[in-house]
XYZ file of C-alpha atoms in Angstrom:
664
model
C 14.566 22.809 30.870
C 15.579 19.429 29.445
C 12.854 17.739 27.390
C 11.256 14.599 28.766
C 12.328 11.304 27.204
C 10.518 8.397 28.789
C 12.186 6.107 26.258
C 15.729 7.233 27.137
C 16.597 4.020 28.997
C 15.200 1.918 26.158
C 17.347 3.844 23.686
C 20.468 3.255 25.790
C 19.920 -0.516 25.488
C 20.346 -0.479 21.703
C 23.018 -2.871 20.455
C 23.456 -1.200 17.075
C 24.125 2.172 15.439
C 20.670 3.713 14.980
C 21.874 6.395 12.560
C 23.321 3.719 10.282
C 20.067 1.734 10.477
C 18.184 4.868 9.406
C 20.314 4.931 6.248
C 19.670 1.220 5.603
C 15.926 1.791 6.033
C 15.942 4.801 3.693
C 17.924 2.886 1.071
C 20.961 5.177 0.885
C 22.569 8.108 2.682
C 21.203 10.471 0.018
C 17.654 9.115 0.399
C 17.945 9.406 4.185
C 19.123 13.023 4.024
C 16.358 14.012 1.582
C 13.701 12.246 3.650
C 14.931 13.717 6.940
C 15.119 17.266 5.588
C 11.716 17.225 3.893
C 9.997 15.562 6.872
C 11.162 18.394 9.113
C 10.027 21.055 6.622
C 6.522 19.575 6.724
C 6.473 19.026 10.506
C 7.454 22.632 11.223
C 4.837 24.186 8.925
C 1.619 25.143 10.774
C -0.479 24.812 7.584
C 0.253 21.084 7.574
C -0.867 20.436 11.172
C -3.437 17.649 11.327
C -4.273 16.905 14.970
C -7.891 18.092 14.547
C -8.557 16.179 11.314
C -10.911 13.604 12.822
C -13.102 16.329 14.335
C -13.825 18.151 11.072
C -17.031 17.819 9.079
C -16.667 16.291 5.609
C -16.875 19.715 3.938
C -14.346 21.276 6.301
C -12.044 18.277 5.949
C -12.146 18.534 2.168
C -11.518 22.287 2.224
C -8.586 21.669 4.567
C -7.230 19.115 2.055
C -7.494 21.610 -0.803
C -5.656 24.171 1.324
C -2.848 21.731 2.162
C -2.464 20.554 -1.437
C -2.217 24.150 -2.682
C 0.247 25.051 0.077
C 2.334 21.963 -0.712
C 2.556 23.032 -4.367
C 3.506 26.570 -3.292
C 6.290 25.239 -1.059
C 7.551 22.937 -3.814
C 7.868 25.962 -6.126
C 9.337 28.321 -3.479
C 11.941 25.817 -2.284
C 12.667 24.655 -5.852
C 12.316 21.065 -4.781
C 13.384 18.265 -7.108
C 10.857 15.656 -8.248
C 12.198 13.304 -5.556
C 11.870 15.966 -2.851
C 8.388 17.000 -4.040
C 7.204 13.384 -3.873
C 8.569 13.132 -0.326
C 6.858 16.363 0.698
C 3.459 15.096 -0.463
C 4.160 11.814 1.347
C 4.905 13.529 4.671
C 1.889 15.857 4.419
C 0.110 12.530 4.926
C -3.391 13.467 3.860
C -5.016 11.644 0.922
C -5.674 14.211 -1.808
C -6.484 14.552 -5.492
C -2.779 15.124 -6.137
C -2.097 11.454 -5.294
C -3.969 10.317 -8.398
C -2.758 13.172 -10.571
C 0.893 12.267 -10.007
C 0.459 8.581 -9.280
C -1.912 7.507 -12.092
C -2.831 10.259 -14.570
C 0.727 11.313 -15.421
C 2.142 7.729 -15.583
C -0.768 6.654 -17.825
C 0.017 9.385 -20.368
C 3.741 8.639 -20.146
C 3.149 4.929 -20.638
C 0.359 4.936 -23.227
C 0.603 8.290 -24.994
C 2.576 8.921 -28.187
C 5.486 11.371 -28.137
C 3.203 14.041 -29.613
C 0.544 13.407 -26.954
C 3.133 13.521 -24.187
C 4.480 16.831 -25.496
C 0.962 18.269 -25.515
C -0.410 17.021 -22.190
C 2.514 16.414 -19.814
C 3.820 20.019 -19.611
C 0.347 21.173 -18.527
C 0.092 18.280 -16.046
C 3.577 18.931 -14.628
C 2.657 22.584 -14.011
C -0.771 21.569 -12.663
C -2.465 23.743 -15.260
C -4.718 20.722 -15.653
C -5.512 18.217 -12.907
C -6.090 14.620 -13.876
C -7.467 11.372 -12.504
C -7.704 7.752 -13.667
C -11.251 6.694 -14.538
C -11.285 2.945 -14.974
C -13.400 1.235 -12.302
C -17.164 1.284 -12.877
C -20.142 0.885 -10.589
C -20.659 -2.680 -11.823
C -17.088 -3.654 -12.769
C -13.788 -3.458 -10.920
C -11.064 -6.058 -11.312
C -12.525 -7.380 -14.582
C -11.301 -4.538 -16.786
C -12.364 -6.358 -19.956
C -15.944 -6.220 -18.671
C -16.125 -2.409 -18.614
C -19.243 -1.024 -20.318
C -18.381 2.618 -21.129
C -18.124 3.012 -24.905
C -15.986 5.183 -27.157
C -17.550 5.061 -30.657
C -15.673 6.663 -33.532
C -17.632 9.055 -35.772
C -15.751 9.387 -39.109
C -17.948 12.293 -40.204
C -16.626 14.569 -37.453
C -13.297 12.805 -36.700
C -14.392 12.388 -33.068
C -14.970 9.694 -30.493
C -18.334 9.675 -28.751
C -17.880 8.676 -25.091
C -21.053 7.248 -23.579
C -22.308 5.499 -20.439
C -24.974 3.132 -21.796
C -26.107 1.741 -18.419
C -26.223 2.734 -14.763
C -23.540 0.137 -13.977
C -21.248 1.729 -16.586
C -20.952 4.839 -14.386
C -17.320 5.415 -13.420
C -17.164 4.890 -9.672
C -14.296 5.350 -7.170
C -11.647 7.333 -9.095
C -9.857 9.550 -6.575
C -9.809 13.255 -7.398
C -12.759 12.863 -9.760
C -15.557 13.917 -7.431
C -14.814 17.629 -7.068
C -11.391 18.593 -8.436
C -10.131 16.875 -11.596
C -10.399 18.849 -14.806
C -9.353 15.881 -16.963
C -9.369 12.108 -16.776
C -7.800 9.173 -18.525
C -11.043 7.303 -19.220
C -11.096 3.616 -20.106
C -13.822 2.645 -22.566
C -14.649 0.047 -25.205
C -13.353 1.299 -28.543
C -15.941 0.821 -31.300
C -15.238 1.736 -34.903
C -16.879 0.592 -38.103
C -19.303 -1.464 -36.013
C -16.590 -3.548 -34.363
C -15.649 -3.649 -30.655
C -11.849 -3.575 -30.182
C -11.884 -3.812 -26.400
C -10.882 -1.380 -23.671
C -8.613 1.574 -24.531
C -7.629 4.809 -22.789
C -8.856 8.305 -23.754
C -8.025 11.756 -22.395
C -11.314 13.491 -21.647
C -11.832 17.010 -20.298
C -14.488 16.947 -17.582
C -14.745 20.492 -16.265
C -14.346 23.992 -17.650
C -10.971 25.601 -16.963
C -12.802 28.915 -16.551
C -15.501 28.216 -13.962
C -14.891 24.508 -13.089
C -18.424 23.547 -14.105
C -18.923 20.107 -15.727
C -18.872 20.248 -19.512
C -22.037 19.403 -21.494
C -23.042 15.738 -21.323
C -21.006 15.075 -18.183
C -22.527 14.169 -14.820
C -19.922 14.122 -12.068
C -19.906 14.147 -8.265
C -18.579 12.586 -5.067
C -19.669 9.048 -4.078
C -20.088 9.873 -0.392
C -18.602 9.232 3.028
C -16.297 6.264 3.465
C -14.992 4.221 6.384
C -13.381 6.252 9.187
C -13.628 9.829 10.449
C -11.009 11.857 8.597
C -9.108 9.009 6.974
C -9.751 8.631 3.230
C -12.679 11.069 3.379
C -10.225 13.831 2.485
C -10.250 12.273 -1.007
C -13.052 13.133 -3.430
C -13.674 9.670 -4.845
C -16.087 10.286 -7.661
C -18.830 9.079 -9.955
C -18.948 9.987 -13.627
C -21.459 9.462 -16.450
C -21.168 10.426 -20.088
C -24.088 11.318 -22.321
C -22.639 11.135 -25.848
C -19.627 13.330 -25.050
C -17.494 14.100 -28.105
C -13.700 14.320 -28.008
C -11.169 14.742 -30.852
C -9.769 11.517 -32.299
C -6.231 12.423 -31.172
C -7.304 12.244 -27.516
C -7.259 8.461 -27.732
C -3.983 7.329 -26.126
C -2.301 6.008 -29.253
C 1.087 4.651 -28.314
C -0.102 1.037 -28.582
C -2.858 1.379 -31.195
C -4.702 4.073 -33.101
C -7.761 4.791 -35.214
C -7.071 6.446 -38.566
C -9.011 9.393 -40.000
C -11.196 6.997 -41.997
C -11.971 4.867 -38.918
C -9.550 2.009 -39.422
C -8.186 0.401 -36.254
C -4.421 -0.067 -36.442
C -2.139 -1.600 -33.811
C 1.131 0.338 -33.650
C 4.627 -1.070 -33.957
C 4.992 -0.597 -30.206
C 4.243 -3.947 -28.495
C 1.138 -4.043 -26.308
C 3.238 -5.504 -23.510
C 4.557 -2.008 -22.807
C 1.306 -1.200 -21.038
C 2.370 -3.617 -18.299
C 5.324 -1.374 -17.503
C 2.949 1.157 -15.940
C 1.208 -1.621 -13.998
C 4.545 -2.871 -12.631
C 5.402 0.716 -11.603
C 2.131 1.296 -9.770
C 2.237 -2.039 -7.947
C 5.824 -1.608 -6.804
C 4.872 1.755 -5.276
C 1.997 0.021 -3.457
C 4.443 -2.469 -1.909
C 6.657 0.436 -0.805
C 3.573 2.112 0.696
C 2.795 -1.111 2.588
C 6.126 -0.968 4.401
C 5.514 2.696 5.268
C 2.013 2.112 6.657
C 3.056 -1.012 8.552
C 6.118 0.684 10.016
C 3.969 3.585 11.257
C 1.631 1.205 13.074
C 4.503 -0.832 14.494
C 6.297 2.313 15.673
C 3.197 3.430 17.583
C 2.536 0.003 19.124
C 6.179 -0.602 20.074
C 6.691 2.756 21.748
C 3.433 2.488 23.643
C 4.128 -1.125 24.678
C 7.306 0.112 26.391
C 5.370 2.851 28.242
C 2.294 0.887 29.304
C 2.647 -1.141 32.499
C 0.181 -3.814 33.592
C 0.269 -6.380 36.428
C 3.382 -8.133 37.724
C 4.122 -5.705 40.554
C 6.395 -7.225 43.205
C 6.474 -5.842 46.780
C 4.901 -2.559 45.742
C 7.333 -2.044 42.867
C 6.406 -0.866 39.377
C 4.187 -3.030 37.215
C 5.642 -4.892 34.243
C 6.135 -3.133 30.911
C 3.670 -4.694 28.481
C 6.467 -5.165 25.951
C 8.161 -7.630 28.319
C 5.302 -10.123 28.114
C 6.006 -12.939 25.651
C 2.404 -12.784 24.437
C 2.952 -9.142 23.429
C 6.307 -9.923 21.818
C 4.927 -12.858 19.839
C 2.278 -10.580 18.300
C 4.351 -7.396 17.900
C 7.868 -8.438 16.877
C 6.829 -10.409 13.762
C 5.091 -7.238 12.575
C 8.273 -5.242 13.204
C 10.218 -7.828 11.197
C 7.572 -7.696 8.442
C 7.975 -3.920 8.125
C 11.681 -4.391 7.386
C 11.003 -7.367 5.095
C 8.478 -5.390 3.024
C 10.891 -2.459 2.846
C 13.614 -4.587 1.310
C 11.366 -6.450 -1.128
C 10.054 -3.016 -2.142
C 13.628 -1.928 -2.914
C 14.068 -5.010 -5.071
C 10.794 -4.311 -6.917
C 12.065 -0.830 -7.695
C 15.120 -2.435 -9.318
C 12.857 -4.926 -11.123
C 10.745 -2.106 -12.573
C 13.869 -0.373 -13.916
C 15.155 -3.648 -15.364
C 11.828 -4.532 -17.010
C 11.484 -1.008 -18.450
C 14.940 -1.159 -20.021
C 14.194 -4.602 -21.464
C 10.833 -3.495 -22.866
C 12.443 -0.533 -24.596
C 14.858 -2.995 -26.210
C 11.916 -5.212 -27.277
C 12.932 -7.885 -24.753
C 9.718 -9.213 -23.182
C 11.245 -12.352 -21.681
C 10.983 -11.222 -18.040
C 7.583 -9.528 -18.344
C 5.311 -12.472 -17.386
C 7.349 -13.107 -14.248
C 7.515 -9.395 -13.370
C 3.751 -9.102 -13.818
C 3.153 -12.168 -11.641
C 5.465 -11.221 -8.796
C 4.315 -7.584 -8.619
C 0.692 -8.782 -8.571
C 1.441 -11.349 -5.866
C 3.602 -9.077 -3.715
C 0.999 -6.312 -3.958
C -1.537 -8.824 -2.661
C 0.361 -10.372 0.248
C 1.938 -7.125 1.513
C -1.308 -5.123 1.507
C -3.275 -7.954 3.147
C -0.605 -8.441 5.804
C -0.330 -4.690 6.426
C -4.079 -4.145 6.799
C -4.262 -7.044 9.280
C -1.152 -5.796 11.092
C -2.462 -2.253 11.608
C -5.562 -3.681 13.281
C -3.368 -5.995 15.367
C -1.275 -2.995 16.458
C -4.459 -1.240 17.558
C -5.335 -4.239 19.722
C -1.777 -4.337 21.078
C -2.353 -0.819 22.418
C -5.367 -1.923 24.479
C -8.274 0.453 25.002
C -6.279 3.577 24.186
C -5.619 2.198 20.709
C -9.311 2.767 19.967
C -8.941 6.529 20.438
C -8.561 8.552 17.266
C -5.661 10.322 18.974
C -3.743 7.026 18.952
C -3.484 7.439 15.179
C -4.292 3.783 14.567
C -8.017 3.868 13.653
C -7.349 6.546 11.026
C -4.276 4.767 9.711
C -6.337 1.597 9.290
C -9.190 3.415 7.547
C -6.783 5.162 5.162
C -4.881 1.976 4.373
C -7.441 -0.809 3.904
C -8.566 0.299 0.404
C -5.148 -0.905 -0.798
C -6.450 -4.474 -0.504
C -8.892 -3.719 -3.307
C -7.521 -1.021 -5.583
C -5.196 -1.871 -8.464
C -6.588 -5.390 -8.381
C -8.524 -7.295 -5.726
C -5.996 -9.297 -3.716
C -7.581 -12.701 -4.296
C -7.942 -12.047 -8.031
C -4.261 -11.055 -8.176
C -3.187 -14.250 -6.406
C -5.136 -16.284 -8.960
C -3.146 -14.501 -11.695
C 0.036 -15.582 -9.913
C -1.341 -19.127 -9.716
C -1.886 -19.222 -13.497
C 1.726 -18.195 -13.998
C 2.903 -20.889 -11.563
C 0.814 -23.582 -13.257
C 2.255 -22.615 -16.632
C 5.787 -22.732 -15.207
C 5.216 -26.170 -13.658
C 3.774 -27.474 -16.937
C 6.998 -26.516 -18.755
C 9.387 -28.190 -16.296
C 9.721 -31.305 -18.412
C 10.271 -29.393 -21.663
C 13.866 -28.452 -20.973
C 12.951 -24.767 -20.606
C 14.642 -23.602 -17.403
C 12.605 -21.284 -15.200
C 14.360 -18.079 -14.179
C 14.080 -15.156 -11.799
C 11.814 -15.763 -8.831
C 10.844 -19.216 -10.174
C 14.440 -20.415 -10.666
C 14.006 -22.730 -7.660
C 11.549 -24.779 -9.729
C 14.480 -25.806 -11.920
C 15.583 -27.967 -8.979
C 12.203 -29.665 -8.774
C 13.593 -33.190 -8.535
C 15.650 -32.336 -5.461
C 13.007 -30.143 -3.801
C 10.276 -32.754 -4.216
C 12.346 -35.321 -2.309
C 14.559 -33.389 0.128
C 13.969 -33.422 3.873
C 14.846 -30.511 6.111
C 18.195 -30.982 7.900
C 17.151 -29.536 11.254
C 18.476 -31.328 14.322
C 18.383 -28.444 16.794
C 16.665 -25.087 17.212
C 19.899 -23.318 16.172
C 19.794 -25.022 12.770
C 16.827 -22.784 11.940
C 19.230 -19.812 11.896
C 20.979 -21.117 8.767
C 19.815 -19.245 5.634
C 20.319 -22.365 3.489
C 17.903 -24.382 5.641
C 15.297 -21.606 5.698
C 15.512 -21.184 1.917
C 15.232 -24.908 1.216
C 12.186 -25.245 3.482
C 10.410 -22.311 1.784
C 11.366 -23.462 -1.718
C 10.234 -27.027 -1.072
C 6.932 -25.855 0.386
C 6.219 -23.500 -2.540
C 7.157 -26.063 -5.186
C 5.246 -28.954 -3.627
C 2.090 -26.869 -3.246
C 2.298 -25.739 -6.892
C 2.980 -29.286 -8.145
C 0.084 -30.662 -6.055
C -2.248 -28.092 -7.657
C -0.963 -28.941 -11.134
C -1.521 -32.647 -10.529
C -5.068 -32.001 -9.293
C -5.779 -29.760 -12.299
C -4.665 -32.486 -14.708
C -7.583 -34.669 -13.560
C -10.146 -32.207 -14.969
C -11.176 -32.556 -18.602
C -12.021 -28.835 -18.628
C -8.999 -26.827 -17.309
C -11.067 -23.706 -16.515
C -13.563 -25.767 -14.537
C -10.656 -27.287 -12.621
C -9.118 -23.870 -11.988
C -12.398 -22.587 -10.548
C -12.869 -25.681 -8.381
C -9.302 -25.629 -7.032
C -9.032 -21.835 -6.670
C -8.618 -21.868 -2.841
C -5.672 -24.285 -3.151
C -4.215 -22.226 -5.986
C -4.397 -19.060 -3.885
C -2.495 -20.822 -1.075
C 0.181 -21.974 -3.540
C 0.534 -18.398 -4.819
C 0.906 -17.091 -1.254
C 3.647 -19.663 -0.563
C 5.522 -18.579 -3.698
C 5.244 -14.868 -2.825
C 6.334 -15.395 0.785
C 9.373 -17.235 -0.567
C 10.221 -14.148 -2.635
C 10.050 -11.867 0.422
C 12.212 -14.212 2.523
C 14.768 -14.627 -0.272
C 15.065 -10.860 -0.834
C 15.590 -10.287 2.908
C 18.364 -12.900 2.897
C 19.885 -11.323 -0.228
C 19.869 -7.947 1.552
C 21.977 -9.480 4.322
C 24.573 -10.560 1.768
C 25.219 -6.921 0.853
C 27.836 -4.716 2.507
C 25.928 -3.258 5.461
C 27.942 -0.699 7.470
C 27.414 0.341 11.054
C 27.991 -1.252 14.423
C 25.636 -4.187 14.989
C 23.292 -3.216 12.128
C 23.755 -6.404 10.134
C 23.329 -8.530 13.249
C 19.967 -6.886 14.023
C 18.788 -7.377 10.454
C 19.754 -11.072 10.646
C 17.624 -11.403 13.789
C 14.668 -9.685 12.099
C 15.051 -11.817 8.981
C 14.941 -14.980 11.079
C 11.934 -13.692 13.035
C 10.065 -13.023 9.791
C 10.885 -16.417 8.271
C 10.218 -18.500 11.391
C 7.012 -16.607 12.126
C 5.785 -17.658 8.674
C 6.838 -21.244 9.425
C 4.809 -21.046 12.638
C 1.802 -19.401 10.961
C 1.746 -21.833 8.022
C 2.984 -24.885 9.906
C 0.228 -26.986 8.374
C 1.587 -26.324 4.864
C 5.160 -27.145 5.811
C 4.237 -30.357 7.622
C 1.516 -31.605 5.247
C 3.807 -31.227 2.225
C 6.529 -33.164 4.050
C 9.023 -30.270 4.056
C 9.496 -30.516 7.815
C 8.372 -32.802 10.626
C 6.177 -31.727 13.538
C 9.268 -31.933 15.785
C 11.189 -29.595 13.484
C 8.207 -27.235 13.581
C 8.436 -27.259 17.377
C 12.163 -26.449 17.155
C 11.314 -23.487 14.889
C 8.934 -22.175 17.569
C 11.600 -22.659 20.231
C 14.081 -20.640 18.185
C 11.450 -17.965 17.529
C 10.953 -17.414 21.274
C 14.706 -17.027 21.664
C 14.798 -14.477 18.846
C 12.095 -12.381 20.535
C 14.395 -12.033 23.547
C 17.123 -10.727 21.224
C 14.771 -8.192 19.599
C 13.524 -6.885 22.944
C 16.529 -4.685 23.976
C 16.567 -3.098 20.526
C 12.854 -2.679 19.892
C 12.621 1.093 20.473
C 15.797 1.774 18.509
C 14.530 -0.383 15.620
C 11.396 1.770 15.269
C 13.436 4.959 15.791
C 15.301 3.893 12.653
C 12.155 4.635 10.628
C 12.963 8.278 11.445
C 9.332 9.409 11.609
C 8.488 12.797 13.068
C 5.683 13.073 15.615
C 3.785 15.077 12.996
C 3.936 12.216 10.491
C 2.962 9.559 13.060
C 0.120 11.750 14.326
C -0.195 9.569 17.421
C -0.078 10.434 21.087
C 0.701 6.792 21.907
C 3.639 6.791 19.497
C 5.266 10.044 20.625
C 9.057 10.031 20.435
C 9.359 11.240 24.044
C 6.846 8.703 25.397
C 4.917 11.372 27.336
C 1.641 9.587 26.655
C -0.683 10.060 29.607
C -0.305 13.824 30.098
C -0.895 14.353 26.377
C -3.934 12.032 26.279
C -5.463 14.008 29.149
C -4.664 17.290 27.426
C -6.125 16.086 24.098
C -9.380 14.989 25.707
C -10.206 18.581 26.631
C -9.756 19.716 23.022
C -12.710 17.665 21.819
C -15.618 19.906 20.690
C -17.941 18.092 23.119
C -15.960 19.702 25.935
C -16.481 23.241 24.603
C -19.324 23.578 27.092
C -19.817 22.003 30.502
C -23.516 21.412 29.918
C -24.082 19.739 26.529
C -26.299 21.105 23.818
C -29.644 19.347 24.083
C -29.559 18.995 27.866
C -32.543 21.295 28.449
C -34.591 19.670 25.689
C -33.878 15.990 26.311
C -32.007 15.232 29.542
C -33.510 17.644 32.056
C -37.130 16.547 31.357
C -36.039 12.916 31.703
C -34.366 13.531 35.068
C -37.408 15.415 36.352
C -39.813 12.768 35.039
C -41.482 15.350 32.814
C -41.587 13.182 29.682
C -45.246 12.628 28.813
C -46.062 9.067 27.833
C -48.919 8.403 25.474
C -51.853 6.251 26.632
C -51.998 2.882 24.932
């Protein structure tokens, strides 16, 4: 019997080669083939099934996570998967686990901050998972302000050891994933004190639990911090708390690539520049941007497929009701999110290149691009995670009441994703870092030093401060040169306005604090310019496949003009465009939605997500939503019995008026 495909007609409408778009989305044919193969390995393995995850107790959920992580490692070994394939397998298992921090933070920290000798000692054990590590930086009382951490590491020259200690309650390590119940080791960040002097925060490798019986070692208090937002969601992760009571570690467990303490207690910076530590930060933040496109694309895939299935109102002469996706109100909320998923994907690709470029430069002692790389990774981490968190919630609303069901996949996706707005730097704090970089760049414009990279547009400050947008018709908004000039002028003028306002303060820091909301908005404008420019640059590449480039041009224009619409006040108030030109942008945006509509299902098919990975009845590939929702309802534990537990104790007496009321 032929399988149902309620989306078949939608797929026939596609005006482009979907298989070629899948390759563009993946980044290359090789990446597509690896991703496709590994996704199907995971989807076909019964151990990795996850449709009951939201119904499990916390203990059962965590045990299930341990089982899946162990099985994933077994499959990686059995199938002899490469590092790339193993990373993809963990990604498609799609259940937050201690392994995320082991591979994503612990290993990179040792690679980035450990000496060659330390790497030779620790990395082989980590690669074989003979030890399991986490990244213990954030404390109960300190998060984004790393320099404010309170944990101490005091060198004892008599024993050649560091004494790791938590002097206050607020110095307790709090939030590290994997710490609560699994990690045997941690990279711990603490204030290095030797010879009575505080040298600031440094990293140390500390064993937390016995490798024999997994019990905490003497002086270590460790546990899980408790339930978090959502049902299953991020509760599969053992986010932990950790306190040290004068725990001693050998001196050589200080990560010493950037600095070291000698046997006699002397602090010595190494020949390796401290800037190298930022390489790890750039790496982590570029992966977060890539994760944003993945999470957003999942939500958009679910909402788009369901919007084509759901029908509401508009019935004529007894005919079928209108598909929700055909309403302009639905399109105006959904299609910009679809365009954003593609935009974030491509800026993520560029960040991957940037990380490679910065790493090569750092190894050659070239630090010229580091400040800009640090600023743009911080800013792009901020705007993509904020936009994605908001978009997942918007997708839930776009699915109406059914979007509220756990079986829609959207509540859990939201609960898993929203921590990204906080970890690796609070998003507002990161934007203020970008703002500092922008203010410094603006201050140097008159010095003859030409800005480069993502701030190169500031080198044309004289033109951008005076130019007016050459838009006479709605079609003019389709010209990349006009879009770029509008975004560049807006970003520059907002930065210059902030710099001019800052110059009026006698105390620069006081001015920065007072003007921080304006500075955040200027940073957002700069970062949005980067995303738009990288999307346009993508279109200048050789993109094969029938109609693929044309669809990407449409999505690029949707993304850019949606931002013009959303931030119209910025564009008009800075004089970049007139209100009439803003209206023409909106007119063109409505026209673009009509061009996205026939291709919407095919555009989300290009993400190439299995039903297992989406974990959503509303987002099923075949569109068989209602029968599966009905079927899933009966699987809920509440339906195990017809008469609920507690009926005889609490409901029956109420119905029979047998509840005794006390006399007042």
